[in-house]
Coordinates of C-alpha atoms in Angstrom, one line a residue:
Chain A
X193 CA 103.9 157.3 -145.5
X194 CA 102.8 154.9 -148.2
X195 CA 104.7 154.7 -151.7
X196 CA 102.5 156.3 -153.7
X197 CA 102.3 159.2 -150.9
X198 CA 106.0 159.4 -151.1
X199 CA 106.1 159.5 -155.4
X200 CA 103.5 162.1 -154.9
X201 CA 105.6 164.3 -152.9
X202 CA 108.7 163.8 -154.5
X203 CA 107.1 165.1 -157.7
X204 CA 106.4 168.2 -156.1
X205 CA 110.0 168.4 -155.4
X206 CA 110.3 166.5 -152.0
X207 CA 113.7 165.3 -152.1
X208 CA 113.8 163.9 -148.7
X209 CA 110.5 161.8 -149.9
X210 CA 112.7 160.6 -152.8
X211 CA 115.1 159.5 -151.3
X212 CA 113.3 157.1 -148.9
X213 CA 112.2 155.7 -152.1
X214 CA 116.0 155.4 -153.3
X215 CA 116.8 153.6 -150.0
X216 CA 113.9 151.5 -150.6
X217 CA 115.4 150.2 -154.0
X218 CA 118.3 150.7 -154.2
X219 CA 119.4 147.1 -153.7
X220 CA 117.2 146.1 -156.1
X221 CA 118.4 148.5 -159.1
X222 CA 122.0 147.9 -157.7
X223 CA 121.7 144.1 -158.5
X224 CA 120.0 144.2 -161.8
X225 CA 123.0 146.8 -162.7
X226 CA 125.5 144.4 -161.8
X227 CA 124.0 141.6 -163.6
X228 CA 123.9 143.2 -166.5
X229 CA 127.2 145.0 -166.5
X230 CA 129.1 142.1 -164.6
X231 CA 131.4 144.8 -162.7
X232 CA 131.3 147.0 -159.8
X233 CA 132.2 150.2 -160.6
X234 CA 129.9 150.3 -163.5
X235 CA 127.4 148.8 -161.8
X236 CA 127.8 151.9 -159.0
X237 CA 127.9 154.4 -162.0
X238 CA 124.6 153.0 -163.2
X239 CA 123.0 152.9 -160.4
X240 CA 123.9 156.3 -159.2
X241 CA 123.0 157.6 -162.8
X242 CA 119.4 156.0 -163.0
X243 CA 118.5 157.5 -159.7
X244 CA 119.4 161.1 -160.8
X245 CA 117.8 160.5 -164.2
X246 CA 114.7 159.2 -162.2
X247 CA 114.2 161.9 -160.0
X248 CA 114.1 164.4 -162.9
X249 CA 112.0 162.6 -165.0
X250 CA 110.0 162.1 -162.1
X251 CA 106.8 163.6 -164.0
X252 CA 107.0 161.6 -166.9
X253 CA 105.8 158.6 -164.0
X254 CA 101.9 157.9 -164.7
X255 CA 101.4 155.2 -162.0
X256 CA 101.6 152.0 -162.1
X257 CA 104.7 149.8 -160.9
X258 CA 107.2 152.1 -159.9
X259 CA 109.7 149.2 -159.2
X260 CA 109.0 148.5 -163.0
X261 CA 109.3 152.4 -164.1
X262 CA 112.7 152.4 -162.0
X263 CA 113.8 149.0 -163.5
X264 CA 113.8 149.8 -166.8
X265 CA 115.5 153.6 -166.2
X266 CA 118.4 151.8 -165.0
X267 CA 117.9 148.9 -167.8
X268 CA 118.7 151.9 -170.5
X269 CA 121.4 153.0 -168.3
X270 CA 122.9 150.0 -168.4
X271 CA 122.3 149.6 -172.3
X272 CA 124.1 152.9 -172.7
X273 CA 127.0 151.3 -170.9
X274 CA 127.5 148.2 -172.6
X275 CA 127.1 150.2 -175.8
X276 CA 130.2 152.9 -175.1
X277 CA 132.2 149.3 -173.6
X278 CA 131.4 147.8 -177.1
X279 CA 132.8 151.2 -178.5
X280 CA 135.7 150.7 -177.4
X281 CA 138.9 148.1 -177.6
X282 CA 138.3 145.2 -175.3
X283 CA 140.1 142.2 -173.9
X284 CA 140.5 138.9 -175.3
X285 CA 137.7 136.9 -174.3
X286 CA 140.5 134.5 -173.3
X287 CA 143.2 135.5 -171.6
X288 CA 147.3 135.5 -173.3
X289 CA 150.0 133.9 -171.8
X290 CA 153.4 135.0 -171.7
X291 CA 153.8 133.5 -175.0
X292 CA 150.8 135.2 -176.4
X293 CA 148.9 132.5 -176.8
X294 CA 145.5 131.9 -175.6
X295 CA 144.8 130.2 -172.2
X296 CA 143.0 127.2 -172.3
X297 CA 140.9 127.5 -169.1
X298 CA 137.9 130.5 -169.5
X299 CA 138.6 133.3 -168.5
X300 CA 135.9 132.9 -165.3
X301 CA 137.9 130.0 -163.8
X302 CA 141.1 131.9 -163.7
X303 CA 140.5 134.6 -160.8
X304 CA 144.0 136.6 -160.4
X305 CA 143.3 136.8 -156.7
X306 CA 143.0 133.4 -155.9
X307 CA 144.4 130.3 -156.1
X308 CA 142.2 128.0 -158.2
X309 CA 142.5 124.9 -155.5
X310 CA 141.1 127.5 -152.9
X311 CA 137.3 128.2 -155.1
X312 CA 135.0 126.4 -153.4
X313 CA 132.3 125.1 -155.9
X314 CA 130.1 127.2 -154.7
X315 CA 131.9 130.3 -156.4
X316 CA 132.9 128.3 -159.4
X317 CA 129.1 127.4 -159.6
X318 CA 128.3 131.4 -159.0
X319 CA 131.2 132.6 -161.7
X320 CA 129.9 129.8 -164.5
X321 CA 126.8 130.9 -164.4
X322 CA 127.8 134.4 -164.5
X323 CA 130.1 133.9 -166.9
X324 CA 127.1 132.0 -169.1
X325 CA 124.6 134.6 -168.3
X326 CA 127.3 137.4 -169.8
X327 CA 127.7 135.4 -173.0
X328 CA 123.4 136.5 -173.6
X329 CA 122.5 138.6 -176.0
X330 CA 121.4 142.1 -174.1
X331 CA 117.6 142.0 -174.6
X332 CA 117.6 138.1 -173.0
X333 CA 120.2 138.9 -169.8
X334 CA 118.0 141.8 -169.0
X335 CA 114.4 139.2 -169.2
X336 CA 116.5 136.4 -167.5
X337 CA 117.6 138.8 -164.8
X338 CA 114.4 140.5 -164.6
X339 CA 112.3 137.3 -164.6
X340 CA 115.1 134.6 -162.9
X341 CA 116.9 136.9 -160.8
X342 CA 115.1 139.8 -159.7
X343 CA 111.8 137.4 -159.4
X344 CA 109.6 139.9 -160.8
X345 CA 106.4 138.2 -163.0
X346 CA 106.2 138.3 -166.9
X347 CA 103.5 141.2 -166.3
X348 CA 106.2 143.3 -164.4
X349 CA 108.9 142.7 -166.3
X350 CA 107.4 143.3 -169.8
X351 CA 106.7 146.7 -168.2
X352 CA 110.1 147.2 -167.6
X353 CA 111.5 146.8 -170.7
X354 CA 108.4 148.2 -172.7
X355 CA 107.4 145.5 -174.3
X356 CA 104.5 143.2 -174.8
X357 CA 103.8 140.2 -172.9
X358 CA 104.7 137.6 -175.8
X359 CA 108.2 139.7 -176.1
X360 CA 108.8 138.4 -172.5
X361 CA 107.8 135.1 -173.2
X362 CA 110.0 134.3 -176.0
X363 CA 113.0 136.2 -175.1
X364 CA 112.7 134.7 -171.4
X365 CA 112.6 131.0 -172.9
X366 CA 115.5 131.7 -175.2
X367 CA 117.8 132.9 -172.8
X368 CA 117.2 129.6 -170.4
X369 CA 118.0 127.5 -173.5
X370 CA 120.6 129.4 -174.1
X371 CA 121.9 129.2 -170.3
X372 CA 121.1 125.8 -170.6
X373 CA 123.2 125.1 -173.0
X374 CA 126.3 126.9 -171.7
X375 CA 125.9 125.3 -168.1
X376 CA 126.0 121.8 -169.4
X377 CA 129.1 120.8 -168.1
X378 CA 128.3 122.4 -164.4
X379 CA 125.6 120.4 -163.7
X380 CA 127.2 118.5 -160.9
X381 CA 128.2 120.9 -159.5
X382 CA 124.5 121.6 -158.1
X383 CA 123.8 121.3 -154.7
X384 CA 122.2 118.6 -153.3
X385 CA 118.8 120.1 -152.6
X386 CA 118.6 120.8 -156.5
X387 CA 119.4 117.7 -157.3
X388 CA 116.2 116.7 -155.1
X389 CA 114.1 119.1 -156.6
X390 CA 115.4 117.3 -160.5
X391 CA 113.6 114.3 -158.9
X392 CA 110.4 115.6 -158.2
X393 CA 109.8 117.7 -161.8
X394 CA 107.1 115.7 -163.9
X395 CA 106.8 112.3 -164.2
Chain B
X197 CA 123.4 117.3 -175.9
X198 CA 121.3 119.6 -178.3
X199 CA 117.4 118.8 -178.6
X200 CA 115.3 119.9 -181.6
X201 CA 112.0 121.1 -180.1
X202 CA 109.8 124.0 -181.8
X203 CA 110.0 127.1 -180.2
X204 CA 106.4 126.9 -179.0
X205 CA 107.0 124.2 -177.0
X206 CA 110.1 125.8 -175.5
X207 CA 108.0 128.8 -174.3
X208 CA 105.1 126.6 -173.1
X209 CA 107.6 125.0 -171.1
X210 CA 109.3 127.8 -170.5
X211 CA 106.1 129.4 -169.0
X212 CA 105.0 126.0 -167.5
X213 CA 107.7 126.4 -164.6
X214 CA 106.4 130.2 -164.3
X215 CA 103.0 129.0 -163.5
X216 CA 101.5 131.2 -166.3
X217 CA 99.7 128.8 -168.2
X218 CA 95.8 128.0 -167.6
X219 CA 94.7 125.1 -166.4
X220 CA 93.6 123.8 -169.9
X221 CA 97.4 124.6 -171.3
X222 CA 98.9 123.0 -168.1
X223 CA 96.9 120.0 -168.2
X224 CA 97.5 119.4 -172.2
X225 CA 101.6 120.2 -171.8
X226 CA 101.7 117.9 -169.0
X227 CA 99.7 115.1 -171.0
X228 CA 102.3 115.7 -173.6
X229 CA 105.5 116.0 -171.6
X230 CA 104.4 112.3 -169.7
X231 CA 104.3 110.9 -173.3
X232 CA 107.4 112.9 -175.2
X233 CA 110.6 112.3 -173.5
X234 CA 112.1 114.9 -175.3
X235 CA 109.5 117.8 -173.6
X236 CA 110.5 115.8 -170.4
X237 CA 114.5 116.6 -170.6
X238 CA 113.8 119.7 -171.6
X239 CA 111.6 120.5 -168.5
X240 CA 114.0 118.9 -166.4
X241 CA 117.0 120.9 -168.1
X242 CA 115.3 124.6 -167.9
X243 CA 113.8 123.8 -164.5
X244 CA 117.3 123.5 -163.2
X245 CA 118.9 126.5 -165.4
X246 CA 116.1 128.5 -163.6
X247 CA 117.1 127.1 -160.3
X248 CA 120.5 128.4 -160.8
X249 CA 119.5 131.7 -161.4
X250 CA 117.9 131.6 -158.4
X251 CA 120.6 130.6 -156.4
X252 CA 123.0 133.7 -157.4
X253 CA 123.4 136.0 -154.0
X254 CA 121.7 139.2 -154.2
X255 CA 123.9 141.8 -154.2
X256 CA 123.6 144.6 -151.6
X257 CA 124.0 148.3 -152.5
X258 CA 127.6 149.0 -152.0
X259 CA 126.9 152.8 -150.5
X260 CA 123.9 154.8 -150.4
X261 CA 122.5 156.2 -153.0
X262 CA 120.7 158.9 -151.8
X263 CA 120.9 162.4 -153.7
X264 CA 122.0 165.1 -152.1
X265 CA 120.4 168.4 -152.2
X266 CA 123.8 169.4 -154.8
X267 CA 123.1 166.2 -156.6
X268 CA 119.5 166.4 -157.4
X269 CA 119.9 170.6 -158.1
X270 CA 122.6 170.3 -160.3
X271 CA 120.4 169.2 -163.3
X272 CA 117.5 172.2 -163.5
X273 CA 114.8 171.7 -165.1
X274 CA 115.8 171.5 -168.6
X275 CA 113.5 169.8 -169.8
X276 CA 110.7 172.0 -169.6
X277 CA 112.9 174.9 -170.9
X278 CA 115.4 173.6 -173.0
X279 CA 112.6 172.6 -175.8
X280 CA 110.9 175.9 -175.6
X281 CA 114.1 177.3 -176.3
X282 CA 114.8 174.8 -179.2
X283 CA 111.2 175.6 -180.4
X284 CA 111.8 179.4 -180.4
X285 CA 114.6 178.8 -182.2
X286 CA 113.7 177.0 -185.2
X287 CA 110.4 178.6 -185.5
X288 CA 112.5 182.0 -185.5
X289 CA 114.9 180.5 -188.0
X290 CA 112.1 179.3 -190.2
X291 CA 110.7 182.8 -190.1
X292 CA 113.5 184.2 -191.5
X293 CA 114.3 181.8 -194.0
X294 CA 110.3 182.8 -195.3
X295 CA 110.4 186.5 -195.1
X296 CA 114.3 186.4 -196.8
X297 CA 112.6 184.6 -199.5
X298 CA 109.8 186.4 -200.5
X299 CA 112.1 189.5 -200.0
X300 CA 114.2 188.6 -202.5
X301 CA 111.9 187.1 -205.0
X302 CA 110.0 189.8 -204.2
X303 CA 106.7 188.7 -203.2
X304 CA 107.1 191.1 -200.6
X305 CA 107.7 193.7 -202.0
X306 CA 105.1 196.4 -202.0
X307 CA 103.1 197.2 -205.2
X308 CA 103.5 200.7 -206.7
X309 CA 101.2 202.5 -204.5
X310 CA 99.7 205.7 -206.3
X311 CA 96.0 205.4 -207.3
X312 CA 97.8 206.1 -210.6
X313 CA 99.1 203.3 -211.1
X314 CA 96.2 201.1 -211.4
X315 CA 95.1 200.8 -214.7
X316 CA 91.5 201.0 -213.8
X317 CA 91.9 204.2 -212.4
X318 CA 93.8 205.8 -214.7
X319 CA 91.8 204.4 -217.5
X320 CA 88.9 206.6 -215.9
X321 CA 90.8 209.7 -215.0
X322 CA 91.8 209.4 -219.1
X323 CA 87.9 209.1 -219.3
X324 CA 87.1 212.3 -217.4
X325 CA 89.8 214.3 -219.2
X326 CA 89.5 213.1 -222.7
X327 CA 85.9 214.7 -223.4
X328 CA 86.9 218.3 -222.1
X329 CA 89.8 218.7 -224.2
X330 CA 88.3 217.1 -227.5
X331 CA 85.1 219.0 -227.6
X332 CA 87.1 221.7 -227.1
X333 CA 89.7 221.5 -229.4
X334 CA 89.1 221.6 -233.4
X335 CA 90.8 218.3 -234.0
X336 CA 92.4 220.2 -237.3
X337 CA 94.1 222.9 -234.7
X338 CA 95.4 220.5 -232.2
X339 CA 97.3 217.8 -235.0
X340 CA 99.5 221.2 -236.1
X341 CA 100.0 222.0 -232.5
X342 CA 101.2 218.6 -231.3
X343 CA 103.1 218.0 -234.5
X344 CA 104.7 221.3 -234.0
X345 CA 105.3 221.7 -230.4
X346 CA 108.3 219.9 -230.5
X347 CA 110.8 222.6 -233.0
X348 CA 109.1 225.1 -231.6
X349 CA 109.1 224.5 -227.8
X350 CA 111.7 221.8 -227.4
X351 CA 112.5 223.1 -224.3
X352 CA 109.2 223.5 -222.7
X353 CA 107.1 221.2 -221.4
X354 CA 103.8 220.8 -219.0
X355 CA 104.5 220.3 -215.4
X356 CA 101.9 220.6 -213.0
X357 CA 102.5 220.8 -209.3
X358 CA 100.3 219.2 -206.3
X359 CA 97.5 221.6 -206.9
X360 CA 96.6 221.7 -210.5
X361 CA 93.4 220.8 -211.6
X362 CA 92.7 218.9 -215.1
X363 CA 92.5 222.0 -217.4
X364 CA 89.3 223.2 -218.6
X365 CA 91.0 224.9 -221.7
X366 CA 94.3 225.1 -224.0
X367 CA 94.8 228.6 -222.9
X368 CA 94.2 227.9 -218.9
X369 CA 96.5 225.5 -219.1
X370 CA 99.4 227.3 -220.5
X371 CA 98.6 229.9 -217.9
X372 CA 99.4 227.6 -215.5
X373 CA 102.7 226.1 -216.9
X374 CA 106.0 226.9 -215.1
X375 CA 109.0 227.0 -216.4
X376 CA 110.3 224.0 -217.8
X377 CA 113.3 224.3 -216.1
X378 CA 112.1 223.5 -212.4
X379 CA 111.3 219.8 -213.0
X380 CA 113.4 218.9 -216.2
X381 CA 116.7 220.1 -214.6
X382 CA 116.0 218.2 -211.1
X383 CA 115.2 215.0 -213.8
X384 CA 118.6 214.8 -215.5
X385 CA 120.8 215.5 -212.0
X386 CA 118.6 213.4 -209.6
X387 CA 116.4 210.9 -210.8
X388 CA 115.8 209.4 -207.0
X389 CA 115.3 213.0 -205.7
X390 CA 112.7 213.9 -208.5
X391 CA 111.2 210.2 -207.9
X392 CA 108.9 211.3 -204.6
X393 CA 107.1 213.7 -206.6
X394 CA 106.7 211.7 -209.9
X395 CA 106.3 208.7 -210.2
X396 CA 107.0 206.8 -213.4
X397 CA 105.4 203.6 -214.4
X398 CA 106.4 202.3 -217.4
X399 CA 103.3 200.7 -218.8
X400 CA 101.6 204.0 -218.4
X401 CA 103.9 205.9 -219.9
X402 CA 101.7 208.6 -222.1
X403 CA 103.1 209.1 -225.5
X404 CA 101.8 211.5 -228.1
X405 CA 100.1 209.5 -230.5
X406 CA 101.6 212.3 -233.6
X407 CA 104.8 213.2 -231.5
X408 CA 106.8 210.3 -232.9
X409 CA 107.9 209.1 -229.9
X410 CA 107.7 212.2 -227.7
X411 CA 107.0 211.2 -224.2
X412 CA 104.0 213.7 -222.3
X413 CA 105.0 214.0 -219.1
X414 CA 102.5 215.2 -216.3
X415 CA 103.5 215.5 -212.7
X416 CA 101.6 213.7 -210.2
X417 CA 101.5 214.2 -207.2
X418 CA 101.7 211.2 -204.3
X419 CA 98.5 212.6 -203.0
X420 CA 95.6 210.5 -203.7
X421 CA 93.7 213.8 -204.8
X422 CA 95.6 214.1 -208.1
X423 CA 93.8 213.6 -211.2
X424 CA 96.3 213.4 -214.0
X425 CA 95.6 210.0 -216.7
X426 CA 98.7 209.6 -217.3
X427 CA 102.1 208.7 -215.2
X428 CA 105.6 210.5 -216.4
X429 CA 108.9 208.6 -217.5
X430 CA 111.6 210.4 -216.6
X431 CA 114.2 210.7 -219.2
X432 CA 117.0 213.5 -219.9
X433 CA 116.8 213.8 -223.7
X434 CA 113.0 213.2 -224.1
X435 CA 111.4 216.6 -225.5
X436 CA 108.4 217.3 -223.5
X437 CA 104.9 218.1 -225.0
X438 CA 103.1 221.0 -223.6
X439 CA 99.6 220.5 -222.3
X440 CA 98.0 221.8 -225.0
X441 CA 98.1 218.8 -227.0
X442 CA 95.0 217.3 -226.1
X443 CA 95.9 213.9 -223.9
X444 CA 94.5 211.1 -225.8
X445 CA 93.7 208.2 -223.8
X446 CA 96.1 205.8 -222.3
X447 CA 95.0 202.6 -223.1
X448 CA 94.1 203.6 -226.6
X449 CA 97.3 205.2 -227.7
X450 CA 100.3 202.3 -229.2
X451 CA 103.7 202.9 -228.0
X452 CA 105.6 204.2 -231.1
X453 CA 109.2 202.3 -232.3
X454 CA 111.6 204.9 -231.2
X455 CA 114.1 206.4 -234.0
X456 CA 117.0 208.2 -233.6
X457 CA 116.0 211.0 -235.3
X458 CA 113.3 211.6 -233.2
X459 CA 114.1 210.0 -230.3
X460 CA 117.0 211.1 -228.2
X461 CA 119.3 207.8 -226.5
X462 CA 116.7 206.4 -223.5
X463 CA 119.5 205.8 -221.3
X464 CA 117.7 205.6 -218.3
X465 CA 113.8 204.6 -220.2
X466 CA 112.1 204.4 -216.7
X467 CA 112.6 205.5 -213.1
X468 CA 112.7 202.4 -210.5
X469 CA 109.7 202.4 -209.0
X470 CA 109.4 200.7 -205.8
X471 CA 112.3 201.6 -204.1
X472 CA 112.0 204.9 -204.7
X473 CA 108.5 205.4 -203.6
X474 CA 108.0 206.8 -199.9
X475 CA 105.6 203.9 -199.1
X476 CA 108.1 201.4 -200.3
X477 CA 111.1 202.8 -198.5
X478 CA 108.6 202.4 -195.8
X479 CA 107.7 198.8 -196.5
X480 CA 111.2 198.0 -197.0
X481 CA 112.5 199.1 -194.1
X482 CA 110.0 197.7 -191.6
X483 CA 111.3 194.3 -193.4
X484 CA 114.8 194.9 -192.9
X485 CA 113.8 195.4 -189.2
X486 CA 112.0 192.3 -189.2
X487 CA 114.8 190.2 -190.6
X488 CA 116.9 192.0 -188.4
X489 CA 114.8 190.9 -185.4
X490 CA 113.9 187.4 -186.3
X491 CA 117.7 186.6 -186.6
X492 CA 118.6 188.2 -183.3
X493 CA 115.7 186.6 -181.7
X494 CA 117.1 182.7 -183.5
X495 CA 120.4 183.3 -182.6
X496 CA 120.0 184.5 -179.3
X497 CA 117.6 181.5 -178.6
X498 CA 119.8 179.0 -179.8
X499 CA 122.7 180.6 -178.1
X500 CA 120.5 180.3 -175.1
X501 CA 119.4 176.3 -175.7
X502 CA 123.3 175.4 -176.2
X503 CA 124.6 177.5 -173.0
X504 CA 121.9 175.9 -171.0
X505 CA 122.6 172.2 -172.0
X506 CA 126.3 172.6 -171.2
X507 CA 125.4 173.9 -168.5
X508 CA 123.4 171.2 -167.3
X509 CA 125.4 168.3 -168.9
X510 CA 129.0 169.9 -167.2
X511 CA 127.5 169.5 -163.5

């Protein structure tokens, strides 16, 4: 049975149609969940939420990409998240010592369960740019995730977020700068391959 | 290292690694990137920025995410019922708010509802009984009469029931007359009991034009067959005027300023006349009910919208 068979019949109430759909995306929504809330748990909560919300608002769907229509259910979801964390009292960006004073290193190079000498640079490569990609306004994670991440085209991904094409555009060009920026100091730790692909871009 | 590029440029670039430009665009920004090496960096910088987003791992689902028949029937369908029951609710509320208002500034409230009452009508019921009882009444017998009805009758005066015709003649009509007793007595103990049977409308309130203030008071009945001009005023020292006088018309007649001497205290100058009225009681009670019902029905609705959205929210 085809997707659009599958919609069909879960909007007549076929919840074994919807969730073969679910298991069909649920990595998907997962991973932009936990690239916009940076943590597991949430990410879980959003995910979980956004499929429930889906399924009820499952008339509301007109066609089109459903990846999109699901994308930007568990966008809002994820929205509603960071808005109740910004609600209430966080943590220090940077961690205290014993003394109360701030630690030097960010927060993303100290991981309480490991030794620093045992990151690979891979993971400190993986955490810096999560850390970076954290630091984004909300409406540029979600394009850079959408667009960088998820790989979906700026056609797609302006769909998900309800927005024109040109809101893509910008927003997705700001957030690289921005990224850009932040990452300055990582750059060697690129792999090789990348540092090929530097030597190939225009010349 | 910060660069100073426009923010055109930053999206063309920006798209440029996307592969949404046009050939036209592409061929122009790479003419310009080969000659600016400030567009070049730039390139070079976002193209690996993007390449690091690329290289974060996908993550898996941790668990599956599938609903289960509990899950997906916890929420019902509120949202095909919950705003009909909002809707119900407001519009019910709205409802009520309308038909309190008008009640109390009366907009509502019925008009005084004997044929009487309309001063068209009883302009031409004064029409068809003024002729009979001027041609057949010497003017100079009837002034005497009227001015001396009230020492020597104060007692008396005309009351007609349902069935009496407009009199023909002085005499007929004194044939006719009860006792002034019946009515007068009910008057003074039980305005609202005497009120079905007469009704009293103060703008038609017939005084004798030579009575000094003497109030003529004709009983009318609420059928629409009655023929009397003029409307009673119920009082409980007014002297009443017997039918002999001959009933001048309404809307000709002035209202005379009311003395003492001639006039006893109006305490109570007219009868209310709405409420009292057997149509009106009617009218009013068929608003009560509908207030009554419209704020059941918003209440009950509203109770129902918030019951169902805890409810649904609590699963």
């Amino acid at each position: 049975m085809d997707e659009a068979a599958l919609i069909q019949a879960a909007q007549k109430g076929d919840l074994d149609s919807y969730n073969r759909l679910v298991l069909a995306y649920q990595d998907l929504i997962y991973n932009q969940a936990y690239r916009m809330i940076g943590e597991r748990e949430a990410a879980e909560d959003a995910t979980q939420e956004a499929f429930i919300s889906a399924y009820h608002h499952l008339a509301s769907y007109r066609g089109g990409s459903f990846r999109a229509w699901l994308l930007r259910i568990v966008t809002n979801a994820c929205y509603d998240e960071l808005r109740r964390r910004q609600r209430r009292p966080t943590t220090p960006l940077e961690p205290l010592d014993e003394d109360g004073e701030e630690v030097e290193s960010p927060r993303w190079m100290v991981d309480p369960g490991e030794a620093p000498e045992d990151l690979t640079e891979r993971d400190q490569l993986r955490q810096a740019i999560e850390h970076c990609l954290h630091e984004l306004p909300g409406d540029f994670r979600t394009a850079v995730i959408l667009v960088d991440i998820q790989g979906m085209d700026y056609l797609e991904a302006a769909e998900s977020i309800g927005k024109p094409l040109g809101t893509i555009k910008s927003r997705l060009a700001r957030a690289r700068l921005r990224m850009r920026d932040c990452l300055q100091g990582f750059w060697e730790l690129l792999p090789e391959n990348f540092r090929l692909e530097e030597e190939q871009v225009v010349k | 290292m910060k660069r100073s590029i426009s923010q055109r440029d930053l999206e063309l670039i920006s798209a440029y690694l996307d592969r949404q430009l046009n050939a036209r665009q592409r061929a122009r920004l790479e003419a310009r990137i080969k000659s600016n090496p400030e567009l070049h960096t730039t390139l070079v910088d976002l193209r690996k920025t993007r390449l690091l987003m690329h290289s974060l791992p996908r993550q898996k689902a941790p668990r599956n995410f599938a609903l289960s028949p509990a899950v997906a029937g916890a929420h019902p369908r509120l949202p095909v019922l919950l705003p009909s029951l909002r809707l119900a609710s407001a519009l019910a509320a709205l409802m009520l708010v309308v038909v309190l208002a008008g009640d109390f500034l009366g907009v509502l409230a019925p008009a005084p509802t004997l044929p009487f009452n309309e001063p068209a009508i009883a302009e031409e019921v004064a029409l068809e009984m003024a002729p009979e009882t001027y041609t057949e009444q010497e003017a100079g017998d009837a002034a005497p009469l009227a001015m001396e009805a009230p020492e020597a009758l104060p007692t008396e005066t005309s009351v007609m029931d349902e069935n009496s015709q407009p009199a023909t003649g002085p005499d007929e009509v004194a044939l006719k007359e009860p006792p002034l007793g019946t009515y007068y007595t009910e008057t003074m103990t039980n305005t609202a009991r005497i009120a079905p049977e007469f009704t009293a409308i103060p703008s038609e309130e017939a005084y004798d034009a030579t009575g000094g203030g003497e109030v003529i008071i004709q009983a009318t009945a609420p059928a629409p067959t009655a023929t009397l001009p003029a409307i009673p005023t119920f009082t409980e020292a007014v002297p009443m005027l017997p039918t002999e006088t001959p009933p001048p018309p309404p809307t000709s007649v002035p209202i005379p300023t009311r003395t003492p001497e001639n006039t006893p205290p109006l305490e109570q100058p007219v009868a209310p006349p709405t409420p009292s009225t057997g149509t009106g009681t009617g009218v009013n009670t068929t608003l009560r009910l509908l207030e009554a019902a419209l704020a059941i029905f918003a209440i009950l609705t509203g109770l129902a919208a918030i019951l169902l959205r805890r409810g649904g929210s609590g699963r």
